Amino acid sequence: MLNEKKEAEKPLILVSVVVDDLKRIQTMVGHDTTNRFLEMIGMLMKDSFQANPFGDRKMNRKSRRAAQFSFYHTRSNVMTFLTEAPLDIIQDQLDHLARQLKTPIQFSKYTIATKAHIDVIFTDYYKDQETCDEVYDMINYMASHNEATTDTAIYVLNEDIINRKLRYSTIENMLRNAIEQDGFEMVYQPIFHAKNKLFLSSEALVRLTDTATVGFVSPEEFIPIAEKKGLIMELGEIVFEKVCAFTREKKLQDMGIEYIEVNLSGIQCVHPDLPSQLQNIMKKYQINPGFINLEITETAFMESGEMLQVNMLQLRQMGCSFSMDDFGTGYSNLSRMAEVVYDLVKLDKSLIWPCFNEKTSEENNKANAILENIIKLLLQLNITIVAEGVETKEMATYLDDRGVTHLQGYYYSKPISEDTYLNFLMDAKESISA
């Protein structure tokens, strides 16, 4: 129908209801009940628009014929209808649908409250697209990137969303080009070992920059895009190979480095090819697996399930060690952590900085109590702690006094290029000798 409308150059509005928490609902009630729930959502849409599609507005016969509705289940959590009615004609019905979606849906023995939002692509954007694939692409983008709120937000396509979609597509192209043309750069952030007063390890971080388009892109932005577009395993392989090649070429172990931390994304963690991929690269560059510490975020740890533990076991048997990264940003618990062996836990800066903010003494006391108890529990589990985000001498002293032996942050060094990192290590070694 979309192709037919486009060829006829008819005006069109696409309205999508996006169930943002469909995975949660499916986990809670199962596949069959989730399908029935989606049918109920479809019924709400039809009731809102077909029972009284034009509200109290008076329309001529031609306008009424134009304002017909066609409904489609466009992807697992998205239902879309198409209409030739102007947006101002259906605004009341959109508001009514939004209110309906805020109300828990009851059927059979279930009462399900959902998080959903409504996306609207209007005529002007539709007519500007060269292919219908681009329209579907925008439907999918808005479904994935607009957020549900307690008010069941209605998002009408605007210049800001178009620009964000353009940036998203630009970064995707940057990723593909960087994979094909070796366009990624590695930087390293030294980690200070307080017990030895030496820099004995570092974290490897990947960087993506294109001065011709958007310039520097943070990993927090391009890693999720790589995951969604199926590029993360290729990217992860490139990063790991660059780390191993650098380690081999510059003989980092001879410079006193005991291990390098390498980040794994959530999708990498559960990919069945991960252990063999990393093993092949380590063999290629003759890297002792004990030199590699693999970082897994707290959120990935909680969401990855059994496959993560299978991969961890294989890699640990090779000799690799593991860190839980960004501890404090997710929702893990220490009892669950005790089930899986981590050599290091990296405390996120969000746990540390509140202890040093200019707040009331009561707020600082609470932050201190939380941090100190987490440190004590981790030490009782014989887990080495790395503190991230250390930016002042006061922070470093505070953490060192409480048994945190590994410190990382701008107080010591920001992430630096390979050449700068080598110079940093040599300077640090000379200062100790002096």
Tab-separated table of C-alpha atoms in Angstrom:
chain	number	residue	atom	x	y	z
A	1	MET	CA	0.000	0.000	0.000
A	2	LEU	CA	2.833	2.373	0.816
A	3	ASN	CA	4.276	1.949	-2.671
A	4	GLU	CA	0.864	2.486	-4.246
A	5	LYS	CA	0.278	5.689	-2.304
A	6	LYS	CA	3.700	6.981	-3.199
A	7	GLU	CA	3.318	6.264	-6.886
A	8	ALA	CA	-0.031	8.057	-6.828
A	9	GLU	CA	1.619	10.926	-4.920
A	10	LYS	CA	-1.161	10.836	-2.342
A	11	PRO	CA	-0.624	12.490	1.028
A	12	LEU	CA	-0.063	10.025	3.817
A	13	ILE	CA	0.484	9.918	7.574
A	14	LEU	CA	2.053	6.921	9.310
A	15	VAL	CA	1.292	6.429	12.998
A	16	SER	CA	3.161	3.742	14.956
A	17	VAL	CA	2.435	2.430	18.422
A	18	VAL	CA	5.704	1.144	19.896
A	19	VAL	CA	5.618	-1.213	22.877
A	20	ASP	CA	8.994	-0.366	24.422
A	21	ASP	CA	8.984	-3.077	27.075
A	22	LEU	CA	7.782	-6.000	24.956
A	23	LYS	CA	10.722	-8.209	26.003
A	24	ARG	CA	9.829	-7.714	29.652
A	25	ILE	CA	6.209	-8.621	28.982
A	26	GLN	CA	7.199	-11.717	27.002
A	27	THR	CA	9.475	-12.864	29.822
A	28	MET	CA	6.674	-12.317	32.313
A	29	VAL	CA	3.726	-13.973	30.529
A	30	GLY	CA	5.193	-16.038	27.677
A	31	HIS	CA	5.034	-15.914	23.871
A	32	ASP	CA	1.374	-16.838	23.314
A	33	THR	CA	0.010	-14.402	25.895
A	34	THR	CA	2.255	-11.662	24.489
A	35	ASN	CA	0.708	-12.195	21.055
A	36	ARG	CA	-2.747	-11.818	22.587
A	37	PHE	CA	-1.558	-8.677	24.345
A	38	LEU	CA	-0.415	-7.227	20.998
A	39	GLU	CA	-3.829	-8.065	19.546
A	40	MET	CA	-5.358	-6.027	22.367
A	41	ILE	CA	-3.093	-3.101	21.464
A	42	GLY	CA	-4.310	-3.401	17.862
A	43	MET	CA	-7.901	-3.331	19.073
A	44	LEU	CA	-7.192	-0.157	21.050
A	45	MET	CA	-5.833	1.455	17.888
A	46	LYS	CA	-8.864	0.473	15.848
A	47	ASP	CA	-11.267	1.542	18.584
A	48	SER	CA	-9.568	4.927	18.848
A	49	PHE	CA	-9.606	5.671	15.120
A	50	GLN	CA	-12.282	3.642	13.410
A	51	ALA	CA	-15.168	3.917	15.857
A	52	ASN	CA	-15.184	7.715	15.663
A	53	PRO	CA	-12.262	8.588	13.399
A	54	PHE	CA	-13.000	12.274	13.036
A	55	GLY	CA	-14.258	13.224	16.482
A	56	ASP	CA	-16.741	16.075	16.357
A	57	ARG	CA	-15.209	17.607	13.249
A	58	LYS	CA	-17.352	18.124	10.195
A	59	MET	CA	-15.788	16.859	6.991
A	60	ASN	CA	-17.010	16.721	3.438
A	61	ARG	CA	-17.430	13.384	1.636
A	62	LYS	CA	-14.107	13.682	-0.179
A	63	SER	CA	-12.227	14.252	3.085
A	64	ARG	CA	-13.979	11.316	4.726
A	65	ARG	CA	-12.994	8.998	1.869
A	66	ALA	CA	-9.395	10.166	2.200
A	67	ALA	CA	-9.307	9.589	5.937
A	68	GLN	CA	-9.469	5.784	5.771
A	69	PHE	CA	-7.135	3.688	7.910
A	70	SER	CA	-4.994	0.625	7.120
A	71	PHE	CA	-3.282	-1.265	9.975
A	72	TYR	CA	-0.008	-3.226	9.821
A	73	HIS	CA	2.203	-5.127	12.306
A	74	THR	CA	5.472	-3.716	10.971
A	75	ARG	CA	7.865	-5.365	13.468
A	76	SER	CA	7.682	-7.350	16.691
A	77	ASN	CA	6.912	-4.413	18.976
A	78	VAL	CA	5.542	-1.912	16.437
A	79	MET	CA	2.061	-1.609	14.946
A	80	THR	CA	1.515	1.023	12.275
A	81	PHE	CA	-1.519	2.425	10.554
A	82	LEU	CA	-1.632	4.583	7.456
A	83	THR	CA	-4.145	7.303	6.754
A	84	GLU	CA	-4.664	10.139	4.308
A	85	ALA	CA	-6.322	12.232	7.007
A	86	PRO	CA	-4.493	15.458	7.956
A	87	LEU	CA	-2.711	15.419	11.288
A	88	ASP	CA	-4.971	18.051	12.813
A	89	ILE	CA	-7.976	15.827	12.045
A	90	ILE	CA	-6.616	12.830	13.949
A	91	GLN	CA	-4.923	14.699	16.809
A	92	ASP	CA	-7.819	14.098	19.194
A	93	GLN	CA	-7.734	10.395	18.416
A	94	LEU	CA	-3.981	10.274	19.003
A	95	ASP	CA	-4.470	11.866	22.412
A	96	HIS	CA	-7.228	9.377	23.197
A	97	LEU	CA	-5.014	6.440	22.185
A	98	ALA	CA	-2.176	7.762	24.342
A	99	ARG	CA	-4.501	7.879	27.347
A	100	GLN	CA	-5.675	4.327	26.635
A	101	LEU	CA	-2.107	3.037	26.503
A	102	LYS	CA	-1.416	4.477	29.958
A	103	THR	CA	-4.142	2.263	31.422
A	104	PRO	CA	-3.214	-1.351	32.294
A	105	ILE	CA	-4.731	-3.760	29.783
A	106	GLN	CA	-6.903	-6.526	31.226
A	107	PHE	CA	-7.676	-9.789	29.495
A	108	SER	CA	-8.149	-13.350	30.704
A	109	LYS	CA	-6.378	-13.597	34.080
A	110	TYR	CA	-3.765	-10.940	33.235
A	111	THR	CA	-3.493	-7.237	33.909
A	112	ILE	CA	-0.519	-5.835	31.997
A	113	ALA	CA	0.838	-2.311	32.345
A	114	THR	CA	3.120	-1.352	29.488
A	115	LYS	CA	5.523	1.376	28.485
A	116	ALA	CA	4.688	2.579	25.014
A	117	HIS	CA	5.007	5.628	22.811
A	118	ILE	CA	3.477	6.858	19.572
A	119	ASP	CA	5.474	7.962	16.530
A	120	VAL	CA	4.021	10.065	13.719
A	121	ILE	CA	5.601	10.522	10.295
A	122	PHE	CA	3.819	13.260	8.419
A	123	THR	CA	3.166	13.922	4.766
A	124	ASP	CA	6.004	16.350	4.028
A	125	TYR	CA	8.696	13.905	5.106
A	126	TYR	CA	7.027	11.022	3.281
A	127	LYS	CA	6.883	12.887	-0.037
A	128	ASP	CA	10.568	13.844	0.149
A	129	GLN	CA	11.823	10.256	0.308
A	130	GLU	CA	13.184	8.677	-2.850
A	131	THR	CA	12.380	5.116	-1.799
A	132	CYS	CA	9.866	3.522	0.517
A	133	ASP	CA	12.767	1.729	2.202
A	134	GLU	CA	13.851	5.093	3.604
A	135	VAL	CA	10.403	5.585	5.089
A	136	TYR	CA	10.496	2.171	6.745
A	137	ASP	CA	14.001	2.996	7.950
A	138	MET	CA	12.663	6.124	9.656
A	139	ILE	CA	9.816	4.119	11.227
A	140	ASN	CA	12.359	1.719	12.698
A	141	TYR	CA	14.675	4.517	13.818
A	142	MET	CA	11.918	6.383	15.649
A	143	ALA	CA	10.677	3.150	17.218
A	144	SER	CA	14.150	2.389	18.591
A	145	HIS	CA	15.268	5.856	19.640
A	146	ASN	CA	12.214	7.631	20.978
A	147	GLU	CA	11.581	6.834	24.626
A	148	ALA	CA	8.442	5.895	26.454
A	149	THR	CA	7.410	8.160	29.294
A	150	THR	CA	4.804	7.962	32.017
A	151	ASP	CA	2.621	10.142	29.784
A	152	THR	CA	2.873	7.844	26.723
A	153	ALA	CA	4.567	10.507	24.630
A	154	ILE	CA	3.548	11.293	21.062
A	155	TYR	CA	6.566	12.031	18.846
A	156	VAL	CA	5.823	13.859	15.623
A	157	LEU	CA	8.690	13.759	13.151
A	158	ASN	CA	10.551	17.064	13.223
A	159	GLU	CA	13.846	18.601	12.202
A	160	ASP	CA	15.596	17.445	15.361
A	161	ILE	CA	14.650	13.782	14.806
A	162	ILE	CA	15.654	14.035	11.140
A	163	ASN	CA	19.057	15.443	12.127
A	164	ARG	CA	19.565	12.751	14.754
A	165	LYS	CA	18.677	10.095	12.204
A	166	LEU	CA	21.144	11.666	9.746
A	167	ARG	CA	23.891	11.584	12.386
A	168	TYR	CA	23.052	7.964	13.182
A	169	SER	CA	23.333	7.000	9.501
A	170	THR	CA	26.561	8.998	9.137
A	171	ILE	CA	28.140	7.178	12.073
A	172	GLU	CA	26.996	3.842	10.686
A	173	ASN	CA	28.750	4.663	7.413
A	174	MET	CA	31.840	5.795	9.356
A	175	LEU	CA	31.901	2.433	11.114
A	176	ARG	CA	31.621	0.482	7.885
A	177	ASN	CA	34.371	2.548	6.251
A	178	ALA	CA	36.619	2.252	9.314
A	179	ILE	CA	36.200	-1.531	9.333
A	180	GLU	CA	37.080	-1.756	5.643
A	181	GLN	CA	39.883	0.810	5.671
A	182	ASP	CA	41.507	0.334	9.102
A	183	GLY	CA	40.111	3.632	10.355
A	184	PHE	CA	40.077	2.944	14.102
A	185	GLU	CA	42.686	4.245	16.516
A	186	MET	CA	43.616	2.851	19.915
A	187	VAL	CA	44.355	4.870	23.024
A	188	TYR	CA	45.480	3.639	26.429
A	189	GLN	CA	44.687	4.905	29.924
A	190	PRO	CA	47.354	3.936	32.490
A	191	ILE	CA	46.271	2.320	35.767
A	192	PHE	CA	48.268	3.129	38.891
A	193	HIS	CA	48.991	0.278	41.303
A	194	ALA	CA	49.065	2.036	44.662
A	195	LYS	CA	50.716	-0.832	46.519
A	196	ASN	CA	53.753	-0.826	44.210
A	197	LYS	CA	53.569	2.862	43.282
A	198	LEU	CA	53.898	1.784	39.648
A	199	PHE	CA	51.870	1.866	36.435
A	200	LEU	CA	51.608	-1.863	35.778
A	201	SER	CA	48.511	-2.022	33.576
A	202	SER	CA	46.243	0.045	31.339
A	203	GLU	CA	42.868	0.007	29.638
A	204	ALA	CA	42.746	-0.118	25.830
A	205	LEU	CA	40.053	2.117	24.316
A	206	VAL	CA	38.994	2.444	20.691
A	207	ARG	CA	38.465	5.804	18.984
A	208	LEU	CA	36.544	6.758	15.844
A	209	THR	CA	37.065	10.132	14.174
A	210	ASP	CA	36.183	11.538	10.764
A	211	THR	CA	37.100	15.193	10.353
A	212	ALA	CA	35.219	15.364	7.044
A	213	THR	CA	31.846	14.606	8.653
A	214	VAL	CA	31.038	14.655	12.384
A	215	GLY	CA	34.547	14.615	13.852
A	216	PHE	CA	35.173	12.617	17.038
A	217	VAL	CA	32.495	10.103	18.021
A	218	SER	CA	32.379	8.722	21.556
A	219	PRO	CA	32.371	4.925	21.992
A	220	GLU	CA	29.210	5.388	24.037
A	221	GLU	CA	27.573	6.488	20.785
A	222	PHE	CA	29.143	4.257	18.131
A	223	ILE	CA	29.325	0.948	20.051
A	224	PRO	CA	25.492	0.653	20.340
A	225	ILE	CA	25.218	1.413	16.608
A	226	ALA	CA	27.792	-1.285	15.841
A	227	GLU	CA	25.765	-3.725	17.942
A	228	LYS	CA	22.445	-2.895	16.269
A	229	LYS	CA	23.910	-3.066	12.770
A	230	GLY	CA	25.698	-6.384	13.266
A	231	LEU	CA	29.198	-4.887	13.129
A	232	ILE	CA	30.326	-5.476	16.690
A	233	MET	CA	32.132	-8.797	16.160
A	234	GLU	CA	34.189	-7.311	13.319
A	235	LEU	CA	34.926	-4.220	15.395
A	236	GLY	CA	35.839	-6.313	18.425
A	237	GLU	CA	38.191	-8.438	16.341
A	238	ILE	CA	39.924	-5.318	14.985
A	239	VAL	CA	40.337	-3.842	18.473
A	240	PHE	CA	41.736	-7.051	19.944
A	241	GLU	CA	44.139	-7.526	17.045
A	242	LYS	CA	45.396	-3.944	17.391
A	243	VAL	CA	46.029	-4.465	21.112
A	244	CYS	CA	47.889	-7.721	20.534
A	245	ALA	CA	49.918	-6.282	17.640
A	246	PHE	CA	50.894	-3.241	19.726
A	247	THR	CA	51.814	-5.430	22.702
A	248	ARG	CA	53.975	-7.661	20.533
A	249	GLU	CA	55.655	-4.902	18.530
A	250	LYS	CA	56.480	-2.640	21.492
A	251	LYS	CA	57.198	-5.461	23.944
A	252	LEU	CA	54.965	-4.010	26.652
A	253	GLN	CA	55.728	-6.842	29.052
A	254	ASP	CA	59.403	-5.931	28.930
A	255	MET	CA	58.383	-2.410	29.956
A	256	GLY	CA	56.809	-3.727	33.152
A	257	ILE	CA	53.180	-3.974	32.037
A	258	GLU	CA	51.464	-6.944	33.661
A	259	TYR	CA	48.189	-6.882	31.741
A	260	ILE	CA	46.020	-4.851	29.365
A	261	GLU	CA	42.275	-4.464	29.861
A	262	VAL	CA	40.138	-4.929	26.728
A	263	ASN	CA	36.414	-4.169	26.703
A	264	LEU	CA	33.815	-6.660	25.479
A	265	SER	CA	30.332	-5.559	24.434
A	266	GLY	CA	27.221	-7.401	25.562
A	267	ILE	CA	26.790	-9.051	22.161
A	268	GLN	CA	30.427	-10.161	22.023
A	269	CYS	CA	30.072	-11.762	25.450
A	270	VAL	CA	27.455	-14.242	24.260
A	271	HIS	CA	28.743	-14.914	20.753
A	272	PRO	CA	29.769	-18.587	20.439
A	273	ASP	CA	32.782	-17.678	18.276
A	274	LEU	CA	34.294	-15.303	20.840
A	275	PRO	CA	36.734	-17.728	22.537
A	276	SER	CA	38.135	-19.087	19.255
A	277	GLN	CA	38.355	-15.597	17.743
A	278	LEU	CA	40.419	-14.247	20.636
A	279	GLN	CA	42.515	-17.388	20.902
A	280	ASN	CA	43.478	-17.249	17.217
A	281	ILE	CA	44.603	-13.631	17.520
A	282	MET	CA	46.635	-14.303	20.670
A	283	LYS	CA	48.359	-17.211	18.936
A	284	LYS	CA	49.039	-15.078	15.854
A	285	TYR	CA	50.932	-12.488	17.909
A	286	GLN	CA	52.273	-14.935	20.493
A	287	ILE	CA	50.531	-13.175	23.359
A	288	ASN	CA	50.299	-15.004	26.673
A	289	PRO	CA	46.548	-15.112	27.541
A	290	GLY	CA	47.486	-14.142	31.090
A	291	PHE	CA	48.397	-10.705	29.712
A	292	ILE	CA	44.781	-10.114	28.647
A	293	ASN	CA	42.099	-8.929	31.050
A	294	LEU	CA	38.617	-8.828	29.509
A	295	GLU	CA	36.181	-6.188	30.781
A	296	ILE	CA	32.466	-6.949	30.906
A	297	THR	CA	30.017	-4.281	32.003
A	298	GLU	CA	27.750	-4.908	34.962
A	299	THR	CA	24.659	-4.625	32.753
A	300	ALA	CA	26.011	-7.104	30.177
A	301	PHE	CA	26.825	-9.506	33.011
A	302	MET	CA	23.243	-9.419	34.295
A	303	GLU	CA	21.592	-9.705	30.867
A	304	SER	CA	23.838	-12.204	29.067
A	305	GLY	CA	22.809	-15.419	30.802
A	306	GLU	CA	24.392	-18.853	30.509
A	307	MET	CA	26.322	-18.259	27.270
A	308	LEU	CA	28.443	-15.618	28.969
A	309	GLN	CA	29.517	-18.103	31.623
A	310	VAL	CA	30.326	-20.699	28.954
A	311	ASN	CA	32.560	-18.216	27.119
A	312	MET	CA	34.169	-17.017	30.347
A	313	LEU	CA	35.019	-20.580	31.319
A	314	GLN	CA	36.715	-21.300	27.978
A	315	LEU	CA	38.685	-18.057	28.033
A	316	ARG	CA	39.658	-18.517	31.670
A	317	GLN	CA	40.933	-22.014	30.869
A	318	MET	CA	43.178	-20.400	28.260
A	319	GLY	CA	44.551	-18.072	30.943
A	320	CYS	CA	42.619	-14.810	30.424
A	321	SER	CA	41.344	-12.880	33.443
A	322	PHE	CA	38.134	-10.867	33.799
A	323	SER	CA	36.953	-7.525	35.184
A	324	MET	CA	33.445	-6.346	35.891
A	325	ASP	CA	33.368	-2.850	34.439
A	326	ASP	CA	31.239	0.116	35.548
A	327	PHE	CA	30.182	-1.535	38.801
A	328	GLY	CA	27.496	0.607	40.396
A	329	THR	CA	25.704	1.641	37.198
A	330	GLY	CA	23.570	-1.492	36.777
A	331	TYR	CA	21.565	-3.719	39.046
A	332	SER	CA	23.782	-6.674	39.955
A	333	ASN	CA	24.198	-7.923	43.478
A	334	LEU	CA	27.219	-9.268	45.311
A	335	SER	CA	25.730	-12.709	45.883
A	336	ARG	CA	25.252	-13.137	42.133
A	337	MET	CA	28.807	-11.906	41.536
A	338	ALA	CA	30.118	-14.596	43.875
A	339	GLU	CA	28.759	-17.214	41.446
A	340	VAL	CA	31.091	-16.006	38.680
A	341	VAL	CA	34.792	-15.492	39.213
A	342	TYR	CA	35.993	-11.961	38.509
A	343	ASP	CA	39.601	-11.052	39.127
A	344	LEU	CA	38.851	-7.317	39.212
A	345	VAL	CA	35.834	-5.127	39.853
A	346	LYS	CA	35.956	-1.591	38.497
A	347	LEU	CA	34.041	0.896	40.622
A	348	ASP	CA	32.226	3.400	38.451
A	349	LYS	CA	32.859	7.077	39.086
A	350	SER	CA	29.167	7.472	39.988
A	351	LEU	CA	29.956	5.675	43.265
A	352	ILE	CA	33.062	7.748	43.968
A	353	TRP	CA	32.338	11.331	42.961
A	354	PRO	CA	29.347	11.874	45.297
A	355	CYS	CA	31.724	11.436	48.257
A	356	PHE	CA	33.611	14.553	47.147
A	357	ASN	CA	30.839	16.804	45.857
A	358	GLU	CA	30.007	20.018	47.651
A	359	LYS	CA	26.837	18.738	49.244
A	360	THR	CA	25.451	18.685	52.751
A	361	SER	CA	27.321	16.605	55.291
A	362	GLU	CA	24.365	14.196	55.426
A	363	GLU	CA	24.531	13.504	51.687
A	364	ASN	CA	28.299	13.037	51.833
A	365	ASN	CA	27.937	10.702	54.806
A	366	LYS	CA	25.457	8.538	52.903
A	367	ALA	CA	27.705	8.401	49.824
A	368	ASN	CA	30.705	7.512	51.987
A	369	ALA	CA	28.791	4.789	53.801
A	370	ILE	CA	27.690	3.184	50.531
A	371	LEU	CA	31.157	3.283	48.983
A	372	GLU	CA	32.982	2.069	52.081
A	373	ASN	CA	30.652	-0.892	52.543
A	374	ILE	CA	30.933	-1.910	48.889
A	375	ILE	CA	34.731	-1.800	49.167
A	376	LYS	CA	34.675	-3.918	52.335
A	377	LEU	CA	32.393	-6.546	50.785
A	378	LEU	CA	34.461	-6.807	47.617
A	379	LEU	CA	37.670	-7.184	49.598
A	380	GLN	CA	36.039	-9.925	51.691
A	381	LEU	CA	35.353	-11.753	48.412
A	382	ASN	CA	39.076	-11.452	47.596
A	383	ILE	CA	38.334	-9.311	44.550
A	384	THR	CA	40.864	-6.697	43.499
A	385	ILE	CA	39.243	-3.262	43.117
A	386	VAL	CA	39.969	-0.705	40.417
A	387	ALA	CA	38.577	2.779	41.013
A	388	GLU	CA	37.607	4.700	37.873
A	389	GLY	CA	37.274	8.453	37.603
A	390	VAL	CA	40.046	9.339	40.070
A	391	GLU	CA	40.612	13.033	39.383
A	392	THR	CA	42.240	14.483	42.506
A	393	LYS	CA	44.880	13.612	45.062
A	394	GLU	CA	42.162	13.651	47.710
A	395	MET	CA	40.264	10.915	45.885
A	396	ALA	CA	43.419	8.843	45.395
A	397	THR	CA	44.378	9.047	49.078
A	398	TYR	CA	40.845	8.271	50.261
A	399	LEU	CA	40.615	5.141	48.088
A	400	ASP	CA	44.136	3.953	48.857
A	401	ASP	CA	43.483	4.261	52.609
A	402	ARG	CA	40.428	1.982	52.230
A	403	GLY	CA	42.247	-0.786	50.400
A	404	VAL	CA	41.615	0.128	46.756
A	405	THR	CA	44.919	-0.831	45.169
A	406	HIS	CA	44.294	0.088	41.505
A	407	LEU	CA	43.509	3.685	40.564
A	408	GLN	CA	42.508	5.015	37.153
A	409	GLY	CA	41.563	8.532	36.113
A	410	TYR	CA	42.648	11.962	34.933
A	411	TYR	CA	44.618	12.558	38.128
A	412	TYR	CA	47.156	10.128	36.676
A	413	SER	CA	46.491	10.363	32.937
A	414	LYS	CA	43.732	10.756	30.402
A	415	PRO	CA	43.510	8.125	27.604
A	416	ILE	CA	46.558	8.734	25.386
A	417	SER	CA	47.807	7.646	21.973
A	418	GLU	CA	50.116	4.660	21.567
A	419	ASP	CA	53.260	6.776	21.173
A	420	THR	CA	52.346	9.016	24.096
A	421	TYR	CA	51.631	5.950	26.209
A	422	LEU	CA	55.084	4.523	25.504
A	423	ASN	CA	56.680	7.847	26.456
A	424	PHE	CA	54.531	7.939	29.591
A	425	LEU	CA	55.832	4.528	30.677
A	426	MET	CA	59.442	5.496	30.036
A	427	ASP	CA	59.053	8.769	31.950
A	428	ALA	CA	57.411	6.946	34.859
A	429	LYS	CA	60.226	4.413	34.917
A	430	GLU	CA	62.893	7.135	34.876
A	431	SER	CA	61.231	9.064	37.696
A	432	ILE	CA	61.295	5.959	39.891
A	433	SER	CA	64.944	5.290	39.054
A	434	ALA	CA	65.807	8.875	39.942
